[in-house]
Short mmCIF file of N, CA and C in Angstrom, two decimals:
data_model
loop_
_atom_site.label_atom_id
_atom_site.label_comp_id
_atom_site.label_asym_id
_atom_site.label_seq_id
_atom_site.Cartn_x
_atom_site.Cartn_y
_atom_site.Cartn_z
N UNK A 87 1.16 -1.25 -0.12
CA UNK A 87 -0.11 -0.25 -0.10
C UNK A 87 0.99 1.03 0.17
N UNK A 88 1.06 1.89 -0.90
CA UNK A 88 1.72 3.48 -0.30
C UNK A 88 1.18 3.60 0.70
N UNK A 89 1.77 5.27 0.10
CA UNK A 89 2.58 6.23 1.92
C UNK A 89 0.56 6.91 1.35
N UNK A 90 0.81 7.34 0.34
CA UNK A 90 0.11 8.39 -0.05
C UNK A 90 -1.65 7.67 0.55
N UNK A 91 -1.86 6.56 0.33
CA UNK A 91 -3.04 5.60 0.38
C UNK A 91 -3.24 5.13 2.25
N UNK A 92 -2.12 4.73 2.75
CA UNK A 92 -2.03 4.78 3.93
C UNK A 92 -3.27 5.48 5.21
N UNK A 93 -2.38 7.31 4.33
CA UNK A 93 -2.26 8.17 5.04
C UNK A 93 -3.52 9.06 4.94
N UNK A 94 -4.24 8.98 3.84
CA UNK A 94 -5.70 8.77 3.39
C UNK A 94 -6.42 8.24 4.38
N UNK A 95 -5.74 6.98 4.59
CA UNK A 95 -7.20 5.99 4.93
C UNK A 95 -7.20 6.46 6.68
N UNK A 96 -5.57 6.99 7.07
CA UNK A 96 -5.73 7.11 8.58
C UNK A 96 -6.22 8.66 9.07
N UNK A 97 -5.78 9.96 7.84
CA UNK A 97 -7.44 11.00 7.64
C UNK A 97 -8.70 10.86 8.12
N UNK A 98 -9.16 9.21 7.21
CA UNK A 98 -10.86 9.12 7.17
C UNK A 98 -11.10 9.08 8.91
N UNK A 99 -10.21 7.36 8.91
CA UNK A 99 -10.82 6.81 10.38
C UNK A 99 -10.35 8.23 11.28
N UNK A 100 -8.71 8.50 11.38
CA UNK A 100 -9.38 9.36 12.70
C UNK A 100 -10.65 10.56 12.90
N UNK A 101 -10.44 11.37 11.51
CA UNK A 101 -11.51 12.05 11.32
C UNK A 101 -13.05 11.52 12.44
N UNK A 102 -13.11 10.35 11.26
CA UNK A 102 -14.13 9.58 12.00
C UNK A 102 -14.64 9.10 13.10
N UNK A 103 -13.32 8.39 13.83
CA UNK A 103 -13.22 7.99 15.32
C UNK A 103 -13.78 9.31 15.89
N UNK A 104 -13.05 10.34 15.50
CA UNK A 104 -12.82 11.51 16.63
C UNK A 104 -14.03 12.62 16.87
N UNK A 105 -14.65 12.63 15.63
CA UNK A 105 -15.83 13.67 14.69
C UNK A 105 -16.75 12.27 15.86
N UNK A 106 -16.95 11.19 15.62
CA UNK A 106 -18.10 10.60 16.60
C UNK A 106 -17.94 10.58 18.11
N UNK A 107 -16.96 10.72 18.46
CA UNK A 107 -16.24 10.55 19.95
C UNK A 107 -16.49 11.82 20.76
N UNK A 108 -17.14 12.97 20.06
CA UNK A 108 -17.47 14.30 20.36
C UNK A 108 -16.52 15.45 20.85
N UNK A 109 -15.33 14.71 19.94
CA UNK A 109 -14.25 15.71 19.66
C UNK A 109 -14.05 16.85 19.15
N UNK A 110 -14.27 17.83 18.91
CA UNK A 110 -14.82 18.24 17.85
C UNK A 110 -13.76 19.17 17.34
N UNK A 111 -13.55 19.51 15.91
CA UNK A 111 -13.81 20.87 15.89
C UNK A 111 -14.29 22.83 16.31
N UNK A 112 -14.07 22.88 16.96
CA UNK A 112 -14.67 24.30 17.04
C UNK A 112 -14.87 25.29 16.13
N UNK A 113 -16.27 25.43 16.17
CA UNK A 113 -17.33 26.95 15.19
C UNK A 113 -15.50 27.42 15.26
N UNK A 114 -15.27 27.70 13.23
CA UNK A 114 -14.43 28.42 13.13
C UNK A 114 -15.06 29.80 13.31
N UNK A 115 -16.04 29.83 13.11
CA UNK A 115 -16.93 31.20 12.88
C UNK A 115 -17.06 31.65 14.25
N UNK A 116 -16.76 30.64 15.42
CA UNK A 116 -17.01 31.58 16.38
C UNK A 116 -15.18 32.31 17.41
N UNK A 117 -14.50 31.49 16.20
CA UNK A 117 -12.87 31.62 17.04
C UNK A 117 -12.21 32.57 15.66
N UNK A 118 -13.30 33.92 16.69
CA UNK A 118 -12.31 35.54 16.94
C UNK A 118 -11.51 35.80 17.80
N UNK A 119 -11.57 35.17 18.95
CA UNK A 119 -11.23 36.05 20.00
C UNK A 119 -9.98 35.43 20.64
N UNK A 120 -9.25 36.65 20.18
CA UNK A 120 -7.53 35.64 20.32
C UNK A 120 -7.18 36.26 21.82
N UNK A 121 -8.02 36.70 22.53
CA UNK A 121 -7.42 36.72 24.07
C UNK A 121 -6.11 38.01 24.67
N UNK A 122 -5.42 37.90 25.36
CA UNK A 122 -4.99 38.67 25.98
C UNK A 122 -3.38 38.17 25.79
N UNK A 123 -2.38 38.70 25.99
CA UNK A 123 -1.29 38.38 26.10
C UNK A 123 -1.13 37.37 26.53
N UNK A 124 -1.42 37.46 28.30
CA UNK A 124 -1.10 36.83 29.31
C UNK A 124 -1.97 35.34 29.11
N UNK A 125 -3.99 35.87 28.80
CA UNK A 125 -3.96 34.28 28.09
C UNK A 125 -3.61 33.77 27.19
N UNK A 126 -3.24 33.66 26.42
CA UNK A 126 -2.75 32.76 25.35
C UNK A 126 -1.41 32.39 26.03
N UNK A 127 -0.43 32.89 26.35
CA UNK A 127 0.13 32.32 26.82
C UNK A 127 0.29 31.38 28.87
N UNK A 128 -0.65 31.80 29.20
CA UNK A 128 -0.93 30.31 29.95
C UNK A 128 -1.78 29.09 28.97
N UNK A 129 -2.76 29.27 28.24
CA UNK A 129 -2.68 28.09 27.57
C UNK A 129 -2.02 27.52 26.67
N UNK A 130 -0.67 28.48 25.44
CA UNK A 130 -0.03 28.21 25.10
C UNK A 130 0.51 26.99 25.50
N UNK A 131 1.47 27.35 26.47
CA UNK A 131 2.09 26.11 27.86
C UNK A 131 1.26 24.77 27.91
N UNK A 132 0.22 25.06 27.44
CA UNK A 132 -0.47 23.62 28.16
C UNK A 132 -0.46 23.21 26.90
N UNK A 133 -0.44 23.47 25.38
CA UNK A 133 -0.79 23.18 24.65
C UNK A 133 0.81 22.85 23.67
N UNK A 134 1.91 23.42 24.14
CA UNK A 134 3.13 22.46 23.97
C UNK A 134 3.79 21.63 24.35
N UNK A 135 2.70 21.95 25.96
CA UNK A 135 2.96 20.93 26.58
C UNK A 135 2.31 18.82 26.23
N UNK A 136 1.28 19.49 25.63
CA UNK A 136 1.11 18.37 25.51
C UNK A 136 1.05 17.77 23.89
N UNK A 137 1.46 18.87 23.10
CA UNK A 137 2.51 18.82 21.73
C UNK A 137 3.79 17.97 22.42
N UNK A 138 4.62 18.23 22.79
CA UNK A 138 5.85 17.30 23.83
C UNK A 138 5.59 16.54 23.77
N UNK A 139 5.07 15.57 24.24
CA UNK A 139 4.45 13.88 24.92
C UNK A 139 4.12 13.46 23.28
N UNK A 140 2.98 14.37 22.29
CA UNK A 140 2.35 13.67 20.89
C UNK A 140 4.94 13.34 20.67
N UNK A 141 4.38 14.22 21.06
CA UNK A 141 6.12 14.03 19.82
C UNK A 141 6.99 13.21 19.93
N UNK A 142 6.94 13.22 21.42
CA UNK A 142 7.78 11.83 21.75
C UNK A 142 7.00 10.55 21.75
N UNK A 143 5.89 10.43 21.25
CA UNK A 143 5.63 9.64 21.43
C UNK A 143 5.04 8.36 23.23
N UNK A 144 4.68 10.31 24.10
CA UNK A 144 4.72 9.27 25.69
C UNK A 144 3.09 9.81 25.50
N UNK A 145 2.06 8.40 25.54
CA UNK A 145 0.30 9.19 24.96
C UNK A 145 0.17 8.36 26.74
N UNK A 146 0.95 7.47 27.01
CA UNK A 146 0.54 7.30 28.39
C UNK A 146 0.77 8.35 29.23
N UNK A 147 1.62 9.13 29.60
CA UNK A 147 1.50 10.44 30.43
C UNK A 147 -0.03 11.35 29.45
N UNK A 148 0.23 11.07 28.31
CA UNK A 148 -0.62 11.85 27.90
C UNK A 148 -2.25 12.48 28.40
N UNK A 149 -2.55 11.00 29.55
CA UNK A 149 -4.26 10.62 29.60
C UNK A 149 -4.29 11.94 30.38
N UNK A 150 -3.20 12.46 31.14
CA UNK A 150 -3.83 13.30 32.30
C UNK A 150 -3.63 14.84 31.91
N UNK A 151 -3.58 14.72 30.15
CA UNK A 151 -3.67 15.91 29.67
C UNK A 151 -5.22 16.05 29.03
N UNK A 152 -5.81 14.68 28.99
CA UNK A 152 -7.03 15.14 28.39
C UNK A 152 -8.14 14.93 28.99
N UNK A 153 -9.01 15.82 27.81
CA UNK A 153 -10.14 16.53 28.83
C UNK A 153 -10.92 16.00 28.86
N UNK A 154 -12.74 15.47 30.05
CA UNK A 154 -13.11 14.62 29.65
C UNK A 154 -14.20 14.90 28.36
N UNK A 155 -14.09 15.25 27.53
CA UNK A 155 -14.76 15.89 26.25
C UNK A 155 -14.48 14.74 25.29
N UNK A 156 -12.99 15.07 25.28
CA UNK A 156 -11.95 13.96 24.73
C UNK A 156 -12.48 12.59 25.27
N UNK A 157 -12.50 12.17 26.10
CA UNK A 157 -12.87 10.66 26.64
C UNK A 157 -13.95 10.49 26.66
N UNK A 158 -14.84 11.23 26.16
CA UNK A 158 -16.62 11.27 26.63
C UNK A 158 -17.62 9.86 25.43
N UNK A 159 -16.19 9.70 24.02
CA UNK A 159 -17.66 8.59 24.11
C UNK A 159 -15.95 7.75 23.32
N UNK A 160 -15.35 7.34 23.90
CA UNK A 160 -13.67 6.78 23.33
C UNK A 160 -12.69 6.55 24.76
N UNK A 161 -12.58 5.38 24.61
CA UNK A 161 -11.64 4.85 26.02
C UNK A 161 -10.76 5.80 26.25
N UNK A 162 -9.73 5.77 27.21
CA UNK A 162 -8.00 6.46 27.35
C UNK A 162 -7.75 5.65 25.44
N UNK A 163 -7.46 4.29 25.84
CA UNK A 163 -6.88 3.05 25.13
C UNK A 163 -6.77 3.42 23.56
N UNK A 164 -8.00 3.67 23.83
CA UNK A 164 -8.72 3.28 22.13
C UNK A 164 -7.95 4.72 21.27
N UNK A 165 -8.48 5.96 22.41
CA UNK A 165 -7.33 7.26 22.12
C UNK A 165 -6.99 7.25 21.38
N UNK A 166 -5.48 7.22 22.58
CA UNK A 166 -4.16 6.51 22.43
C UNK A 166 -3.97 6.15 21.89
N UNK A 167 -4.48 5.04 21.27
CA UNK A 167 -4.35 4.17 19.73
C UNK A 167 -4.41 4.99 18.68
N UNK A 168 -5.50 5.63 18.50
CA UNK A 168 -5.92 6.94 17.39
C UNK A 168 -5.03 6.93 17.45
N UNK A 169 -4.08 8.29 18.10
CA UNK A 169 -3.05 8.77 18.13
C UNK A 169 -1.26 8.55 18.00
N UNK A 170 -1.55 7.67 18.37
CA UNK A 170 -0.18 6.81 18.14
C UNK A 170 -0.37 6.45 16.78
N UNK A 171 -1.01 5.70 16.15
CA UNK A 171 -1.08 5.60 14.51
C UNK A 171 -1.12 6.29 14.33
N UNK A 172 -2.22 7.16 14.26
CA UNK A 172 -1.82 8.59 12.94
C UNK A 172 -0.43 9.07 13.29
N UNK A 173 -0.22 9.97 14.40
CA UNK A 173 0.98 10.15 14.33
C UNK A 173 2.42 9.27 13.33
N UNK A 174 2.65 7.72 13.62
CA UNK A 174 3.22 6.77 12.91
C UNK A 174 3.55 7.48 11.52
N UNK A 175 2.55 7.40 11.27
CA UNK A 175 1.85 7.64 9.65
C UNK A 175 2.49 8.35 8.91
N UNK A 176 2.88 9.61 9.74
CA UNK A 176 3.40 10.72 9.07
C UNK A 176 5.04 11.06 9.13
N UNK A 177 5.80 10.24 10.20
CA UNK A 177 7.09 9.99 10.73
C UNK A 177 7.28 11.16 11.68
N UNK A 178 8.48 11.67 11.72
CA UNK A 178 8.66 12.35 13.22
C UNK A 178 9.21 13.72 12.56
N UNK A 179 8.25 14.33 13.76
CA UNK A 179 7.79 15.63 14.15
C UNK A 179 9.69 16.52 13.92
N UNK A 180 9.99 17.26 12.79
CA UNK A 180 10.35 18.63 12.69
C UNK A 180 10.24 19.77 13.09
N UNK A 181 9.20 19.92 12.43
CA UNK A 181 8.73 22.02 12.92
C UNK A 181 7.43 21.97 12.61
N UNK A 182 7.29 23.33 13.60
CA UNK A 182 5.78 23.72 13.37
C UNK A 182 5.41 25.36 14.04
N UNK A 183 4.69 25.69 13.08
CA UNK A 183 4.51 27.34 12.68
C UNK A 183 3.41 28.03 13.24
N UNK A 184 3.00 28.25 14.34
CA UNK A 184 1.65 28.81 14.47
C UNK A 184 1.38 29.77 13.19
N UNK A 185 -0.15 29.88 13.16
CA UNK A 185 -0.67 30.10 12.21
C UNK A 185 -1.67 31.22 12.69
N UNK A 186 -3.07 30.08 13.38
CA UNK A 186 -3.76 31.22 13.94
C UNK A 186 -4.89 29.52 14.92
N UNK A 187 -5.03 30.88 15.94
CA UNK A 187 -5.35 31.28 17.38
C UNK A 187 -6.21 31.84 17.66
N UNK A 188 -6.75 31.50 18.71
CA UNK A 188 -8.34 31.89 19.05
C UNK A 188 -9.48 30.80 20.37
N UNK A 189 -9.92 31.67 21.53
CA UNK A 189 -10.50 31.22 22.01
C UNK A 189 -12.05 31.35 21.72
N UNK A 190 -12.84 30.48 22.19
CA UNK A 190 -14.24 30.24 22.26
C UNK A 190 -15.00 29.72 23.08
N UNK A 191 -16.13 29.97 23.31
CA UNK A 191 -17.75 29.24 24.52
C UNK A 191 -18.12 28.14 23.75
N UNK A 192 -18.32 27.44 22.37
CA UNK A 192 -18.19 27.08 22.30
C UNK A 192 -17.77 25.34 21.25
N UNK A 193 -18.76 24.55 21.09
CA UNK A 193 -18.04 23.88 19.89
C UNK A 193 -19.32 23.14 19.13
N UNK A 194 -19.03 22.34 18.40
CA UNK A 194 -19.48 22.02 16.83
C UNK A 194 -20.77 21.60 17.84
N UNK A 195 -20.36 20.11 18.49
CA UNK A 195 -21.13 19.68 19.04
C UNK A 195 -21.53 19.66 19.88
N UNK A 196 -21.75 21.37 20.53
CA UNK A 196 -22.77 22.03 21.43
C UNK A 196 -22.17 22.13 22.67
N UNK A 197 -20.99 21.70 23.30
CA UNK A 197 -20.35 21.82 24.27
C UNK A 197 -20.41 23.20 24.46
N UNK A 198 -20.80 23.30 25.56
CA UNK A 198 -20.31 25.03 25.72
C UNK A 198 -19.40 24.90 27.50
N UNK A 199 -18.26 26.28 27.50
CA UNK A 199 -17.69 25.98 27.98
C UNK A 199 -16.24 27.02 27.69
N UNK A 200 -15.23 27.52 27.95
CA UNK A 200 -14.11 27.82 27.46
C UNK A 200 -12.74 26.67 26.25
N UNK A 201 -12.96 27.10 25.35
CA UNK A 201 -11.80 25.98 24.45
C UNK A 201 -11.20 27.17 23.86
N UNK A 202 -9.99 26.87 23.31
CA UNK A 202 -8.73 27.42 22.77
C UNK A 202 -8.19 26.76 21.75
N UNK A 203 -8.68 27.16 20.45
CA UNK A 203 -8.26 26.78 19.43
C UNK A 203 -6.85 27.11 18.59
N UNK A 204 -5.85 26.27 18.14
CA UNK A 204 -4.60 26.89 17.45
C UNK A 204 -4.03 25.54 16.64
N UNK A 205 -3.89 26.32 15.16
CA UNK A 205 -3.84 25.37 13.74
C UNK A 205 -2.56 25.72 13.57
N UNK A 206 -1.44 25.29 13.88
CA UNK A 206 -0.01 25.23 13.12
C UNK A 206 0.65 24.58 11.53
N UNK A 207 0.72 25.25 10.89
CA UNK A 207 1.55 24.24 9.80
C UNK A 207 2.91 23.50 10.11
N UNK A 208 2.56 22.00 10.33
CA UNK A 208 3.54 21.63 10.75
C UNK A 208 4.26 20.76 10.07
N UNK A 209 5.40 19.80 9.95
CA UNK A 209 6.49 19.63 8.83
C UNK A 209 6.72 17.91 10.07
N UNK A 210 6.11 17.01 9.20
CA UNK A 210 6.96 15.59 9.84
C UNK A 210 7.12 15.83 8.28
N UNK A 211 8.97 13.87 9.20
CA UNK A 211 9.51 13.07 8.35
C UNK A 211 8.70 13.44 7.11
N UNK A 212 7.62 13.04 7.18
CA UNK A 212 7.08 12.37 5.34
C UNK A 212 5.62 13.32 4.63
N UNK A 213 5.61 14.74 5.49
CA UNK A 213 4.30 15.87 4.67
C UNK A 213 4.91 16.42 5.77
N UNK A 214 3.94 17.55 5.28
CA UNK A 214 3.67 19.19 5.78
C UNK A 214 1.89 18.78 5.75
N UNK A 215 1.18 18.87 7.48
CA UNK A 215 0.08 18.79 7.62
C UNK A 215 0.00 19.73 8.02
N UNK A 216 -1.36 20.77 8.64
CA UNK A 216 -2.06 21.29 8.80
C UNK A 216 -2.44 20.25 10.00
N UNK A 217 -1.88 21.26 11.76
CA UNK A 217 -2.38 19.86 12.94
C UNK A 217 -2.94 21.27 13.97
N UNK A 218 -4.52 21.19 14.09
CA UNK A 218 -5.02 21.86 15.09
C UNK A 218 -5.28 20.69 16.72
N UNK A 219 -5.30 22.03 17.04
CA UNK A 219 -5.53 21.93 18.74
C UNK A 219 -6.17 22.13 19.60
N UNK A 220 -7.07 21.56 20.14
CA UNK A 220 -8.43 22.24 20.69
C UNK A 220 -8.28 21.97 22.03
N UNK A 221 -8.02 22.27 22.57
CA UNK A 221 -8.23 22.55 24.42
C UNK A 221 -9.42 23.06 25.55
N UNK A 222 -9.64 22.33 26.60
CA UNK A 222 -11.28 23.08 26.64
C UNK A 222 -10.22 23.02 28.42
N UNK A 223 -10.70 24.45 29.30
CA UNK A 223 -10.07 25.21 29.90
C UNK A 223 -11.13 23.29 31.52
N UNK A 224 -10.80 23.39 32.63
CA UNK A 224 -11.38 22.17 33.17
C UNK A 224 -11.11 22.27 34.62
N UNK A 225 -11.49 22.22 35.18
CA UNK A 225 -11.14 22.32 36.76
C UNK A 225 -9.85 23.34 37.05
N UNK A 226 -9.69 24.50 36.18
CA UNK A 226 -8.50 25.16 36.11
C UNK A 226 -7.46 25.09 35.55
N UNK A 227 -7.52 23.83 34.57
CA UNK A 227 -6.12 23.71 33.60
C UNK A 227 -6.93 23.26 32.41
N UNK A 228 -6.38 24.02 31.35
CA UNK A 228 -6.04 23.58 29.95
C UNK A 228 -6.01 22.28 29.79
N UNK A 229 -6.42 21.16 29.34
CA UNK A 229 -6.60 19.63 28.28
C UNK A 229 -6.81 20.11 27.39
N UNK A 230 -6.64 19.03 26.53
CA UNK A 230 -6.38 19.15 25.28
C UNK A 230 -8.17 18.17 24.99
N UNK A 231 -8.50 18.74 24.32
CA UNK A 231 -10.17 18.33 23.67
C UNK A 231 -10.01 17.51 22.32
N UNK A 232 -9.28 17.73 21.22
CA UNK A 232 -8.98 17.52 19.99
C UNK A 232 -7.95 17.89 19.38
N UNK A 233 -7.66 17.23 18.58
CA UNK A 233 -6.25 16.80 17.82
C UNK A 233 -6.55 16.63 16.22
N UNK A 234 -6.80 17.34 15.42
CA UNK A 234 -6.74 17.17 14.27
C UNK A 234 -5.75 17.39 13.24
N UNK A 235 -5.40 16.35 12.11
CA UNK A 235 -4.12 16.63 11.29
C UNK A 235 -5.11 16.28 10.04
N UNK A 236 -4.60 17.82 8.90
CA UNK A 236 -5.23 17.78 6.97
C UNK A 236 -3.64 18.21 6.42
N UNK A 237 -4.07 17.69 5.45
CA UNK A 237 -2.79 17.86 4.44
C UNK A 237 -2.73 19.43 4.26
N UNK A 238 -1.41 20.19 4.96
CA UNK A 238 -1.28 21.82 4.23
C UNK A 238 -1.58 21.93 2.79
N UNK A 239 -3.00 23.08 3.09
CA UNK A 239 -2.77 23.62 1.97
C UNK A 239 -2.14 24.94 2.34
N UNK A 240 -1.76 25.90 0.92
CA UNK A 240 -0.96 27.17 0.86
C UNK A 240 -2.82 27.95 0.71
N UNK A 241 -2.85 28.39 1.39
CA UNK A 241 -4.19 29.98 1.11
C UNK A 241 -3.54 31.11 0.64
#
């Protein structure tokens, strides 16, 4: 099976599994509040910690950084397995550049609360992707609520 075909399959499985499990993308039109410098710094620290764990393949320690929204319809083991499979398809992480950020009070699934979405242009060994991380504020701590990868398209 060609690498591109494998990646497409992973994309389909990943987006289906995570969309159905309520780890949904925030509403793009709602993500307009960029927040203050302090707010962005606080949540970006959590985002970078989560990405560091994923980049290192440390999915076991990621569970303490995952929100209840992310595990509502999918067990921790299942979500770790999906993430591991997706990330393996792209190879080693090389670089990422922040492109868009924003805070929102709703997700497409209807969940309400405090959410933060950040989109990176990320380079992995096998391709450049758009990497979207969604965080949710739970009990005073920012936790991973969603993670999406798709081929990077020049805008």
